[in-house]
XYZ file of C-alpha atoms in Angstrom:
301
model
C 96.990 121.164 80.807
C 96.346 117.429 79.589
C 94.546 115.293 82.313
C 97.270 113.303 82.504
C 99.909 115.877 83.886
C 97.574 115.802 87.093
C 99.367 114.123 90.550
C 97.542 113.899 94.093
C 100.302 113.660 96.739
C 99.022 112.063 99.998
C 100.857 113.161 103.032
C 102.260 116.616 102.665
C 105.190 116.419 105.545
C 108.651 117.262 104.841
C 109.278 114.527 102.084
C 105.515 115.018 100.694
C 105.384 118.629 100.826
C 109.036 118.774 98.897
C 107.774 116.140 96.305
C 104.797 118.100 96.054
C 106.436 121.211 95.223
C 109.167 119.723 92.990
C 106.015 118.063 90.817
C 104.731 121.969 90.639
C 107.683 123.410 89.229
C 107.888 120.789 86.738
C 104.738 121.692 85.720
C 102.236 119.236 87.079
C 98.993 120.251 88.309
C 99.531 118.980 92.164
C 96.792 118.356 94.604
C 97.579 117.819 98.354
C 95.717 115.570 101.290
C 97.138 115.553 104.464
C 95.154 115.099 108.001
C 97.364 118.216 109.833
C 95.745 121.281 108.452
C 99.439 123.485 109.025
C 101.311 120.622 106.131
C 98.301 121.380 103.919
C 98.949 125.511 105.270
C 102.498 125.413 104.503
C 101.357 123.159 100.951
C 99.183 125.916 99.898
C 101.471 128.679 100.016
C 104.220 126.924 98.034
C 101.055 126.878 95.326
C 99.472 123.217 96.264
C 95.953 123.112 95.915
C 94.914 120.946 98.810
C 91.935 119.660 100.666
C 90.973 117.928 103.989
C 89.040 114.844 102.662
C 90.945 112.324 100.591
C 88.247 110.961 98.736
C 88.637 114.919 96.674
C 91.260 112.859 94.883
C 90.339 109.637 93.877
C 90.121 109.120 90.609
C 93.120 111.031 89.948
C 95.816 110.168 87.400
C 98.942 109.851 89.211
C 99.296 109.863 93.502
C 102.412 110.035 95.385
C 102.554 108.414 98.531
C 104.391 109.766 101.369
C 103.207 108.380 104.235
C 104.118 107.260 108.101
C 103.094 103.425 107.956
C 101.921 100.434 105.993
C 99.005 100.560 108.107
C 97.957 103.890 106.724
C 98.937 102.871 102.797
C 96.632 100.156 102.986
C 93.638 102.354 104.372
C 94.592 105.216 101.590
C 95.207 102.875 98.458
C 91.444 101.678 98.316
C 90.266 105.105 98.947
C 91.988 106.287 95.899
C 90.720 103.578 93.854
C 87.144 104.209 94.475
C 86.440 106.602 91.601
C 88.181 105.590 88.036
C 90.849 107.326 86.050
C 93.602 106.340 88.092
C 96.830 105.345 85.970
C 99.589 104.714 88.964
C 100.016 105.123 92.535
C 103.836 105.598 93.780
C 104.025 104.301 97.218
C 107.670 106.136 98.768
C 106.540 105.535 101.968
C 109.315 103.211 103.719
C 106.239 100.163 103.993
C 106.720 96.725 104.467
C 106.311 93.757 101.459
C 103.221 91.858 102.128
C 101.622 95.465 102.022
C 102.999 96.268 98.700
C 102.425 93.092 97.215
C 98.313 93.252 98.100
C 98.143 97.250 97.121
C 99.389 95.795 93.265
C 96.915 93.114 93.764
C 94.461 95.463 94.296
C 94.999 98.430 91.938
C 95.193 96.229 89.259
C 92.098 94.518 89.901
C 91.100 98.353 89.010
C 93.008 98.411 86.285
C 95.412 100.704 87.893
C 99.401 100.515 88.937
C 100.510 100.401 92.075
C 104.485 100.565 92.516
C 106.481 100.571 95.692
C 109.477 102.615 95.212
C 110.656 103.986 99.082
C 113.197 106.613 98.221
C 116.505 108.117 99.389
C 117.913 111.452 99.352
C 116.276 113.232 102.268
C 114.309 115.980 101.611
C 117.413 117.845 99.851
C 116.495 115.070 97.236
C 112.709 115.710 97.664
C 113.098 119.444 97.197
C 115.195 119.228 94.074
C 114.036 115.897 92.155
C 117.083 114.076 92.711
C 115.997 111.358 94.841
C 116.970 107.928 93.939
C 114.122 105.014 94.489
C 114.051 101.500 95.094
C 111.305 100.403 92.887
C 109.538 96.783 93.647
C 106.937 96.107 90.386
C 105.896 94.574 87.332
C 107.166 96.104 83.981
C 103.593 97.269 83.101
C 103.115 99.102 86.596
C 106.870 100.881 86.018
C 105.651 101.814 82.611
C 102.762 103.503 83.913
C 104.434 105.137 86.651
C 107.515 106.198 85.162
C 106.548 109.968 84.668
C 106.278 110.570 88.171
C 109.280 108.652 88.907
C 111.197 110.590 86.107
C 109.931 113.953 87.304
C 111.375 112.705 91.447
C 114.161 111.345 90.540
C 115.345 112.524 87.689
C 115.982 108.890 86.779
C 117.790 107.630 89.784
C 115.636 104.918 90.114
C 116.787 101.271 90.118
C 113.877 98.641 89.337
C 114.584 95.850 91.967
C 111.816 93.319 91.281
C 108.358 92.823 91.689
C 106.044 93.851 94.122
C 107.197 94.522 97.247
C 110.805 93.898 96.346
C 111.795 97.629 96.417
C 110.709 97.686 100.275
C 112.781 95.108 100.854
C 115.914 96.706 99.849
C 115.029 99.732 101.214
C 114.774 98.503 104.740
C 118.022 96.702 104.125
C 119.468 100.223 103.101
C 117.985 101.509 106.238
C 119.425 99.136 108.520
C 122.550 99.046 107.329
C 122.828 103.267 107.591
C 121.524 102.541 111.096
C 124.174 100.077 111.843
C 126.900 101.972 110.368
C 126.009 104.915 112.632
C 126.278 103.357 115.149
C 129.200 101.691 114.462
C 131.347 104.830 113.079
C 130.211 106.802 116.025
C 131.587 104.169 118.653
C 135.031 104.271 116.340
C 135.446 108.236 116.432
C 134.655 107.580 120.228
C 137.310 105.641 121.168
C 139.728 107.989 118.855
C 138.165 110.457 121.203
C 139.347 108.810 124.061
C 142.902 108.656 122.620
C 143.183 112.524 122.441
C 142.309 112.347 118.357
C 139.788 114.753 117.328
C 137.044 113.171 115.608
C 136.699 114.782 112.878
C 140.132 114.335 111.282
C 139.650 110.833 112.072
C 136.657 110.474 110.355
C 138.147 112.625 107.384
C 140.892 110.049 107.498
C 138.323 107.037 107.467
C 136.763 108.402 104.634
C 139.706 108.331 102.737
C 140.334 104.563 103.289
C 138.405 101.131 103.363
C 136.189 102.053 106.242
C 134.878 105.146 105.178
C 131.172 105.441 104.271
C 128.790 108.284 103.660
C 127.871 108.140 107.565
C 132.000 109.536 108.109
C 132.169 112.046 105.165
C 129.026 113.470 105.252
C 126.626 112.719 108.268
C 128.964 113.040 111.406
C 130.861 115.942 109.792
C 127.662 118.076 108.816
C 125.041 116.819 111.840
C 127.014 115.292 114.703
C 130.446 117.130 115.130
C 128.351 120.813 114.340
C 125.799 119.530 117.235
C 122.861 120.605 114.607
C 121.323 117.511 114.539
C 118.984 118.879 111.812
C 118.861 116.573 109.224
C 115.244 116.532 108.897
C 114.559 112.416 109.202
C 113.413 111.628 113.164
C 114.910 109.004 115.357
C 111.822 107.121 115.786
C 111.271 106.715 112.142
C 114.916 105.177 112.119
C 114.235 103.137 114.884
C 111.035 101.999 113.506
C 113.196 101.034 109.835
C 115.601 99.430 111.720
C 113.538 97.068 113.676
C 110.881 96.324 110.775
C 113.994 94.950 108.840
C 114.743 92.715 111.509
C 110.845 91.179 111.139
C 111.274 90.848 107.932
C 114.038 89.001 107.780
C 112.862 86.779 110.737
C 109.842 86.341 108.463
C 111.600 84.247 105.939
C 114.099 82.298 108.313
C 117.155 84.746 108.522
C 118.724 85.818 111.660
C 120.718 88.814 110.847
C 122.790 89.465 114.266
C 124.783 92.046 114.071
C 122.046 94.108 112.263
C 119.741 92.890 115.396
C 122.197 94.079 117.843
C 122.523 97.493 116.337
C 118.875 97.542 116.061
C 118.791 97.396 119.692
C 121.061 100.360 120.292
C 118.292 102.147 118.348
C 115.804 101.141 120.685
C 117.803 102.103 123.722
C 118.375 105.855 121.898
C 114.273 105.989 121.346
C 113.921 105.722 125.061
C 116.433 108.354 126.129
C 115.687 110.306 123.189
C 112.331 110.451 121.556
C 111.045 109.575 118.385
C 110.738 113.220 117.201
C 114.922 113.146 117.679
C 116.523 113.956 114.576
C 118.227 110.310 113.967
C 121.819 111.321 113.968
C 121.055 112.008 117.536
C 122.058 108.584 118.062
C 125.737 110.232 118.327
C 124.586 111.314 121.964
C 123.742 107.595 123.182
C 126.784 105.263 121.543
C 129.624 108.286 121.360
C 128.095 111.269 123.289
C 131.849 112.763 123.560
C 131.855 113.251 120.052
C 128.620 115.216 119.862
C 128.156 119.283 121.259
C 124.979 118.239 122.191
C 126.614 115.703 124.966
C 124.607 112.375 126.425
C 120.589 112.548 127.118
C 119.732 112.921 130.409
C 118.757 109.427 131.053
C 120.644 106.921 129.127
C 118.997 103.595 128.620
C 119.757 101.578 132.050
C 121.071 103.930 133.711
């Protein structure tokens, strides 16, 4: 297999490990880091070689990124660069700008590419290569990177600027899923109220100008079923949510009604938990409209 074909995938959770194994079937030769020795378990028997010290794969060609923080890319991306032969790092983690921006900085003072292209798709998307990506770099860094992205998304990637760029419209597609959760679920609550069963007026929503993905596909499949097991936490959610907030407060903007819902996100992380599937939020703005019913402590109660 050509030296080129090989891919390190840092963090091995469920969006890692499914990237990871979609790279294998496609034929790449796939190494695996993660700190929690059952990810690298469950890595291994899916055919991931794996190891417990990350500095096994610097040096390597390609790395996929798929990790909880910008804190933690910025403590992985020079540990990756400190043996040569790397060509491109693709950053999916959900990070923040100034992080992305620094990373490029960096790998190409190595003569590397770094890219940040957060993705969406869940880990349906992960598991089959059809995630799309938001992709913030320069046209040499996408060059070098574009196997990878090819092989994860199957092309569904949209290049949105330079550095740092794709994490900004990722967080903006983050909030605004966030937002119109919570909105959709306090509109199917007060059809509630009238006697109308949610999900026909959802499926009636969807039909018409207010319909989104949230009323065709989230509530029906997660909320109204009470499964809740969509695979992408609450606190991660809550964490998007509020980061794209910062952000914008960074550079002047005061987005308010995308602060306010960010706040109802807040109040769901302290009834519910960060390890909460997000769609959970259902039980804090519409809890009617949910099997699963309203937490046990709802925020100031």
């Amino acid at each position: 297999m050509s030296n080129k074909r090989r891919v390190a995938v840092i963090g091995l959770g469920s969006m890692g490990g499914a990237m990871a194994a979609t790279l294998h079937r496609a034929g790449w030769d796939v190494a695996g880091f993660d700190p929690s020795e059952s990810a690298r378990r469950a890595a291994e028997q899916g055919g991931i070689s794996t190891t417990a010290d990350i500095q096994d794969l610097a040096g390597t060609p390609y790395a996929v990124l798929s990790l909880p923080s910008a804190k933690v890319v910025e403590s992985t991306v020079p540990a990756l660069l400190t043996a040569p032969g790397t060509i491109a790092i693709i950053d999916t983690t959900t990070s923040e700008p100034d992080t992305s921006k620094s990373m490029a900085d960096l790998a190409a003072s190595r003569g590397a590419a770094f890219i940040d292209a957060p993705v969406s798709g869940g880990r349906d998307g992960a598991a089959t290569g059809s995630l799309s990506a938001f992709v913030g770099a320069t046209e040499d860094a996408l060059d070098a990177a574009e196997p990878v992205l090819e092989a994860l998304t199957g092309g569904k990637y949209v290049h949105i600027g330079g550095p740092g760029s794709g994490n900004v419209v990722k967080l903006l597609n983050n909030v605004l899923a966030a937002a119109n959760l919570v909105s959709v679920g306090e509109a199917l609550g007060v059809a509630k109220a009238y006697g109308i069963d949610p999900a026909v007026a959802a499926a009636s929503i969807s039909n018409a100008s207010g319909g989104s993905k949230v009323s065709a596909a989230m509530y029906p499949a997660w909320v109204f079923s009470g499964t809740h097991d969509s695979g992408f936490s609450l606190g991660l959610m809550a964490r998007d949510a509020a980061l794209a907030i910062d952000v914008a407060r960074r550079i002047g903007e005061q987005p308010e009604l995308l602060a306010a819902a960010s706040m109802q996100w807040q109040d769901a992380l302290t009834a519910l938990g960060p390890a909460a599937d997000f769609t959970e939020i259902a039980r804090t703005v519409a809890p009617a409209v949910t099997p699963a019913g309203a937490p046990t402590t709802i925020p100031g109660a």
